[in-house]
Structure formats: structure tokens, C-alpha cells
Short mmCIF file of C-alpha atoms and ligand atoms in Angstrom, two decimals:
data_model
loop_
_atom_site.label_atom_id
_atom_site.label_comp_id
_atom_site.label_asym_id
_atom_site.label_seq_id
_atom_site.Cartn_x
_atom_site.Cartn_y
_atom_site.Cartn_z
CA MET A 1260 0.04 0.01 -0.01
CA LEU A 1261 1.45 3.30 -1.04
CA SER A 1262 1.05 6.11 1.59
CA TYR A 1263 3.62 8.62 0.33
CA GLN A 1264 2.11 11.68 -1.28
CA HIS A 1265 4.52 14.22 -2.80
CA ILE A 1266 2.20 17.21 -2.28
CA TYR A 1267 3.32 17.30 1.42
CA HIS A 1268 6.95 17.69 0.30
CA ALA A 1269 6.85 19.37 -3.05
CA GLY A 1270 9.19 22.38 -3.39
CA ASN A 1271 11.24 21.43 -0.35
CA ALA A 1272 14.97 21.89 -0.34
CA ALA A 1273 15.61 18.35 -1.61
CA ASP A 1274 13.21 18.92 -4.55
CA VAL A 1275 15.06 22.13 -5.42
CA HIS A 1276 18.43 20.27 -5.35
CA LYS A 1277 17.13 17.41 -7.56
CA HIS A 1278 15.17 19.70 -9.96
CA ALA A 1279 18.05 22.18 -10.44
CA ALA A 1280 20.40 19.34 -11.18
CA LEU A 1281 17.96 17.74 -13.59
CA ALA A 1282 17.51 21.09 -15.38
CA LEU A 1283 21.30 21.39 -15.73
CA VAL A 1284 21.59 17.89 -17.28
CA LEU A 1285 18.67 18.55 -19.73
CA ASP A 1286 20.30 21.80 -20.63
CA TYR A 1287 23.53 20.01 -21.59
CA LEU A 1288 21.74 17.34 -23.55
CA THR A 1289 19.61 19.77 -25.63
CA ARG A 1290 22.60 21.73 -26.81
CA LYS A 1291 22.78 19.19 -29.62
CA ASP A 1292 20.01 18.83 -32.16
CA LYS A 1293 19.85 15.08 -31.79
CA PRO A 1294 16.58 13.75 -30.14
CA LEU A 1295 16.75 12.06 -26.74
CA SER A 1296 14.76 9.86 -24.42
CA TYR A 1297 13.75 10.99 -20.94
CA LEU A 1298 12.59 8.34 -18.50
CA GLU A 1299 11.19 8.65 -14.96
CA THR A 1300 10.61 5.77 -12.72
CA HIS A 1301 8.78 7.68 -9.98
CA ALA A 1302 7.12 10.62 -11.65
CA GLY A 1303 4.53 11.91 -9.18
CA ARG A 1304 1.71 14.04 -10.54
CA GLY A 1305 3.92 16.59 -12.33
CA LEU A 1306 2.43 19.86 -11.12
CA TYR A 1307 1.81 20.99 -7.50
CA ASP A 1308 -0.23 23.73 -5.90
CA LEU A 1309 1.97 24.86 -3.06
CA SER A 1310 -1.01 26.78 -1.51
CA ALA A 1311 -2.89 23.40 -1.03
CA PRO A 1312 -3.46 22.59 2.66
CA GLU A 1313 -1.15 19.57 2.51
CA ALA A 1314 1.82 21.75 1.38
CA VAL A 1315 1.09 24.50 3.76
CA LYS A 1316 0.79 22.04 6.66
CA THR A 1317 4.39 20.88 6.47
CA GLY A 1318 5.78 24.22 5.48
CA GLU A 1319 8.49 22.42 3.50
CA ALA A 1320 8.08 24.54 0.38
CA ALA A 1321 8.41 27.65 2.51
CA GLN A 1322 11.79 26.37 3.63
CA GLY A 1323 12.86 25.30 0.19
CA ILE A 1324 11.75 26.95 -3.10
CA ALA A 1325 10.27 30.07 -1.43
CA ARG A 1326 13.75 30.78 0.09
CA LEU A 1327 15.97 29.56 -2.82
CA HIS A 1328 14.10 30.79 -5.90
CA ALA A 1329 15.65 34.25 -5.98
CA SER A 1330 19.19 32.79 -5.60
CA PHE A 1331 19.08 31.17 -9.05
CA ALA A 1332 20.39 33.23 -11.91
CA LYS A 1333 17.99 34.43 -14.56
CA ASP A 1334 19.66 32.18 -17.18
CA HIS A 1335 19.78 29.04 -15.02
CA PRO A 1336 17.81 26.26 -16.74
CA TYR A 1337 15.94 25.69 -13.47
CA THR A 1338 14.71 29.31 -13.62
CA THR A 1339 13.63 28.73 -17.19
CA ALA A 1340 11.56 25.72 -16.15
CA LEU A 1341 9.97 27.52 -13.29
CA ALA A 1342 9.09 30.45 -15.56
CA ALA A 1343 7.47 28.03 -18.12
CA THR A 1344 5.09 26.60 -15.39
CA PRO A 1345 1.53 28.02 -15.12
CA ASP A 1346 1.16 30.73 -12.40
CA GLY A 1347 0.56 29.41 -8.95
CA LEU A 1348 1.91 25.98 -9.68
CA TYR A 1349 5.20 24.28 -8.92
CA PRO A 1350 6.77 21.95 -11.51
CA GLY A 1351 7.62 18.42 -10.44
CA SER A 1352 10.38 16.71 -12.38
CA PRO A 1353 8.15 15.61 -15.42
CA ALA A 1354 7.03 19.29 -15.89
CA ILE A 1355 10.68 20.40 -15.73
CA ALA A 1356 11.54 17.82 -18.37
CA ARG A 1357 8.64 18.90 -20.53
CA ALA A 1358 9.59 22.57 -20.25
CA LEU A 1359 13.22 21.95 -21.29
CA LEU A 1360 12.81 19.22 -23.87
CA ARG A 1361 11.71 19.52 -27.49
CA PRO A 1362 8.82 17.91 -29.44
CA THR A 1363 11.37 15.58 -31.11
CA ASP A 1364 12.36 14.13 -27.66
CA THR A 1365 10.31 11.25 -26.08
CA LEU A 1366 9.24 11.20 -22.38
CA HIS A 1367 8.37 7.98 -20.52
CA LEU A 1368 6.85 8.59 -17.15
CA ALA A 1369 5.94 5.91 -14.61
CA GLU A 1370 3.76 6.41 -11.52
CA LEU A 1371 2.26 3.60 -9.47
CA HIS A 1372 -0.23 5.46 -7.20
CA PRO A 1373 -3.59 5.40 -9.00
CA GLN A 1374 -4.65 8.96 -8.02
CA GLU A 1375 -1.17 10.44 -8.60
CA TYR A 1376 -1.14 8.64 -12.02
CA ALA A 1377 -4.53 10.10 -12.94
CA ALA A 1378 -3.31 13.61 -12.10
CA LEU A 1379 0.02 12.92 -14.04
CA ARG A 1380 -1.95 11.90 -17.12
CA GLN A 1381 -3.94 15.00 -17.00
CA ASN A 1382 -1.10 17.39 -16.29
CA LEU A 1383 1.45 15.97 -18.75
CA ARG A 1384 -0.10 15.46 -22.12
CA GLY A 1385 1.42 15.59 -25.54
CA PRO A 1386 2.22 13.35 -28.54
CA HIS A 1387 5.73 12.84 -27.34
CA ILE A 1388 4.79 11.93 -23.81
CA GLN A 1389 3.89 8.39 -22.58
CA THR A 1390 2.65 7.73 -19.13
CA TYR A 1391 2.52 4.27 -17.37
CA ASN A 1392 0.58 3.30 -14.27
CA GLN A 1393 3.11 0.59 -13.26
CA ASP A 1394 6.21 -0.10 -11.20
CA GLY A 1395 8.80 2.29 -12.55
CA LEU A 1396 11.81 0.16 -11.79
CA GLU A 1397 10.44 -2.72 -13.74
CA LEU A 1398 9.31 -0.54 -16.55
CA ALA A 1399 12.77 0.98 -16.83
CA GLN A 1400 14.39 -2.45 -17.25
CA SER A 1401 11.84 -3.33 -19.96
CA LEU A 1402 12.34 -0.07 -21.94
CA CYS A 1403 16.10 -0.06 -21.83
CA PRO A 1404 17.91 0.64 -24.00
CA PRO A 1405 15.38 3.23 -25.15
CA THR A 1406 14.89 4.72 -28.58
CA PRO A 1407 16.63 7.06 -29.00
CA ARG A 1408 19.54 5.63 -26.98
CA ARG A 1409 20.79 9.06 -26.07
CA GLY A 1410 19.07 10.29 -22.91
CA VAL A 1411 18.61 10.52 -19.20
CA MET A 1412 16.66 8.71 -16.50
CA LEU A 1413 15.57 10.15 -13.20
CA VAL A 1414 15.05 7.65 -10.38
CA ASP A 1415 13.28 9.36 -7.41
CA PRO A 1416 11.77 6.78 -5.04
CA SER A 1417 10.10 7.84 -1.76
CA TYR A 1418 12.12 5.16 0.05
CA GLU A 1419 8.95 4.24 2.01
CA ILE A 1420 10.06 0.70 2.04
CA LYS A 1421 13.48 0.13 3.56
CA ALA A 1422 14.18 -2.67 0.92
CA ASP A 1423 14.42 0.17 -1.67
CA TYR A 1424 17.88 0.98 -0.37
CA ALA A 1425 19.04 -2.59 -0.89
CA GLN A 1426 17.28 -3.01 -4.28
CA ILE A 1427 18.65 0.08 -6.04
CA PRO A 1428 22.29 -1.03 -6.46
CA LYS A 1429 21.37 -4.38 -8.02
CA TRP A 1430 18.75 -2.76 -10.21
CA LEU A 1431 21.24 -0.15 -11.48
CA SER A 1432 23.90 -2.71 -12.32
CA ALA A 1433 21.40 -4.65 -14.38
CA LEU A 1434 20.17 -1.36 -16.10
CA THR A 1435 23.63 -0.10 -16.98
CA ARG A 1436 24.50 -3.45 -18.58
CA LYS A 1437 21.61 -2.84 -21.07
CA TRP A 1438 22.05 0.94 -21.44
CA ASN A 1439 25.69 1.84 -20.98
CA VAL A 1440 25.37 5.34 -22.55
CA GLY A 1441 22.36 6.60 -20.56
CA ILE A 1442 22.74 9.34 -17.95
CA VAL A 1443 21.04 7.84 -14.77
CA MET A 1444 20.29 10.17 -11.89
CA ILE A 1445 19.40 8.47 -8.57
CA TRP A 1446 18.10 10.66 -5.79
CA TYR A 1447 18.32 9.72 -2.14
CA PRO A 1448 17.62 11.49 1.18
CA ILE A 1449 20.47 12.18 3.65
CA LEU A 1450 18.97 10.97 6.92
CA ASN A 1451 20.36 11.61 10.40
CA SER A 1452 20.20 7.91 10.97
CA GLY A 1453 22.55 7.33 7.99
CA ALA A 1454 20.15 4.74 6.59
CA GLN A 1455 21.14 5.69 2.97
CA ALA A 1456 24.91 5.24 3.48
CA PRO A 1457 25.25 1.54 2.66
CA MET A 1458 23.35 2.08 -0.59
CA VAL A 1459 25.56 5.05 -1.58
CA ARG A 1460 28.73 3.08 -0.78
CA ALA A 1461 27.48 0.10 -2.90
CA LEU A 1462 26.62 2.46 -5.82
CA GLN A 1463 30.03 4.12 -5.66
CA SER A 1464 31.82 0.82 -5.49
CA ASP A 1465 29.92 -0.51 -8.49
CA HIS A 1466 30.18 2.71 -10.62
CA PRO A 1467 33.56 4.39 -9.66
CA GLU A 1468 33.30 6.89 -12.52
CA ALA A 1469 29.87 8.18 -11.43
CA LEU A 1470 29.28 11.55 -9.70
CA THR A 1471 27.98 11.92 -6.21
CA HIS A 1472 26.60 15.30 -5.20
CA GLU A 1473 25.21 16.05 -1.75
CA VAL A 1474 23.87 19.15 -0.18
CA ARG A 1475 22.98 19.75 3.50
CA PHE A 1476 20.16 21.83 4.93
CA PRO A 1477 18.54 22.27 8.29
CA PRO A 1478 15.65 19.88 8.99
CA ALA A 1479 12.33 21.26 7.73
CA ARG A 1480 10.95 21.07 11.24
CA ASP A 1481 11.95 19.83 14.70
CA GLY A 1482 12.47 16.05 14.64
CA HIS A 1483 12.51 15.82 10.81
CA ARG A 1484 14.90 13.09 9.88
CA MET A 1485 16.04 14.47 6.54
CA VAL A 1486 19.05 16.69 6.82
CA GLY A 1487 20.27 16.78 3.25
CA SER A 1488 19.72 15.51 -0.31
CA GLY A 1489 21.98 13.39 -2.57
CA LEU A 1490 22.26 12.61 -6.25
CA PHE A 1491 24.28 9.76 -7.77
CA VAL A 1492 24.79 10.37 -11.53
CA VAL A 1493 26.04 7.72 -13.91
CA ASN A 1494 27.61 9.19 -17.03
CA PRO A 1495 27.45 12.79 -15.98
CA PRO A 1496 27.80 15.36 -18.76
CA TYR A 1497 31.13 17.10 -18.79
CA GLY A 1498 30.92 20.31 -16.73
CA LEU A 1499 28.05 19.11 -14.51
CA ALA A 1500 30.47 18.69 -11.54
CA SER A 1501 31.41 22.28 -11.49
CA ASP A 1502 27.84 23.46 -12.01
CA LEU A 1503 26.85 21.33 -8.98
CA ARG A 1504 29.58 22.93 -6.91
CA ARG A 1505 27.91 26.25 -7.48
CA LEU A 1506 24.62 24.70 -6.36
CA THR A 1507 26.27 23.61 -3.13
CA ALA A 1508 27.27 27.26 -2.39
CA LEU A 1509 23.66 28.35 -2.95
CA PHE A 1510 22.40 25.82 -0.34
CA ARG A 1511 24.96 27.00 2.23
CA ALA A 1512 22.90 30.19 2.37
CA LEU A 1513 20.12 28.21 3.97
CA GLY A 1514 22.29 27.81 6.99
N1 LIG B 1622 9.89 12.78 -9.12
C1 LIG B 1622 8.80 13.54 -8.60
C2 LIG B 1622 9.19 14.99 -8.68
O1 LIG B 1622 10.40 15.31 -8.46
O2 LIG B 1622 8.36 15.82 -8.93
C3 LIG B 1622 8.42 13.18 -7.24
C4 LIG B 1622 8.25 11.67 -7.05
S1 LIG B 1622 7.77 11.19 -5.37
C5 LIG B 1622 9.28 11.48 -4.50
C6 LIG B 1622 7.79 9.47 -5.51
C7 LIG B 1622 6.58 9.03 -6.22
O3 LIG B 1622 6.75 7.63 -6.63
C8 LIG B 1622 5.23 9.05 -5.55
O4 LIG B 1622 4.31 9.74 -6.33
C9 LIG B 1622 4.81 7.58 -5.44
O5 LIG B 1622 3.39 7.46 -5.54
C10 LIG B 1622 5.50 6.93 -6.57
N2 LIG B 1622 5.88 5.51 -6.47
C11 LIG B 1622 6.14 4.82 -5.31
N3 LIG B 1622 6.51 3.52 -5.61
C12 LIG B 1622 6.49 3.50 -7.06
C13 LIG B 1622 6.89 2.49 -7.96
N4 LIG B 1622 7.28 1.25 -7.55
N5 LIG B 1622 6.82 2.75 -9.24
C14 LIG B 1622 6.41 4.06 -9.70
N6 LIG B 1622 5.99 5.02 -8.85
C15 LIG B 1622 6.12 4.74 -7.52
#
């Protein structure tokens, strides 16, 4: 049974980290005319109303995007994606991809929760967008290598089930055997318990050339276990590492 709903967390500091990094990667990839594939294993609903009671209740967006938005340069691709989103809404990762990709690119978006999936289908429509109401990790294995082969996959589980941490390294090894040219971005929370650490060590040992980028921020409220956000990027575009270092500096301003 899925209980996680991203509306409670949309726009938090971790979302900003993941979405800004995704926007940078898409910006690199779209500098060439060649079409590409964008795949998401855990898409969510795509668009979020941050004035909804659920978002206001946690106050996470107030600590995240509301404080960080102005720090992004006008020409940062994340700023471009935010500006392309209808007024009053916050773009989830599928909407960021739609904003930065071209009609010649193909989007594959998986979301398992029936209501989130219904909202995703409504919010993300287009002849080049395919949505799937099924397990995203399984779907990814069946679609890879995608057509076109050039592209990026975002893996953004909610880690509701502790087994997710153990599953991801094995899943990634199988995936990269099929799709060795793909950029794969795996998001993970940095928890004060350190529960994510064995997974990160396993990923780094299996993919020594990959990039790990982490930012820290104060917990969204007293007792909140998440104290930072991490991204593990296989086949990172050249230049991404230095862009992400600039992102680290921006997060330092959060204290
Ligand atoms: N990537 C989204 C964004 O940045 O806007 C947020 C995704 S949210 C962290 C995780 C989503 O994964 C939830 O909407 C949840 O319903 C969905 N989910 C959970 N298990 C899944 C699975 N096995 N396959 C696909 N989606 C799943």
C-alpha cells in the first residue's frame, strides 16, 4: 500500500536540489539537435499547488523553493523551467523535463499510485509523452535501451520501504548493462540515521566513474529526519560537476 504523497513535500529543499540538477543535465543534452529519451521511474503528479493545505501544513516549500528561488540566476535552466510553469503551480520533475525538452524528444513517465497517476496523465499530455501506471523500476528495465539511446533517466523513489535501499544498487547494475550510454540520476535522502549510507557506498563501488553530489540543509521542522539531499549520477555530462559545486554554495545560504 502506497502512503507517500509528494504534495506534502513538493518544493522542499531536496526537490530544489534534484530539480535544479535535472534542469542542468537537460540543458547540456539539448545543446545538440539530436533527439533524446527522458525516462522517470517515480514521476509523481507533475504539477503541485503549493498553496494546498497539505503543502502549507508541512511548510517544506516555505523552507525550500520560497527561500531559494531568488538565488538562481535568470539564465539558469531551472529558472527557465519555473518560468514556463503556469502561475501558482510548482513543477515536479516531469514538468521540468517537458519545459526543457523538444517535441522531437520522447518522455516515458511511470507512476504507481492510481490517483497520482490520474493527475499525471491530466497534467502531462502531448504526442511525445507516454505515461505508465506501473512499477517504474520494472518498466525501466523493460524499456532500456530506449529509442533514441541518447538520454537521461531520473530515479526518485520515496524510500517508504526500507528494501528500496538494498534493491537500487542491483537494479542499477542490471540497467547499465543494457544501457551503458544513458545518464542515470538516482536521488536519495540524507537521513540523520545514516540509513542511506550503505546504498551510496554500494553504488560508488559498482560505478567508480559516477558523480555523487550532496547538499545539506536544516531539517524542515523539529524532529524531521532528513538533513540533506543526494544525487548519484552515472555518465554525468562534462561540466556538470562544477555546476553542481555552485549549487552547493547556494544551499549554504540556507544555514
Ligand atoms: N519525481 C517527482 C518530482 O520530483 O516531482 C516526485 C516523485 S515522489 C518522491 C515518488 C513517487 O513515486 C510518488 O508519487 C509515489 O506514488 C511513486 N511510487 C512509489 N513507488 C513506485 C513504484 N514502484 N513505481 C512507480 N512509482 C512509484
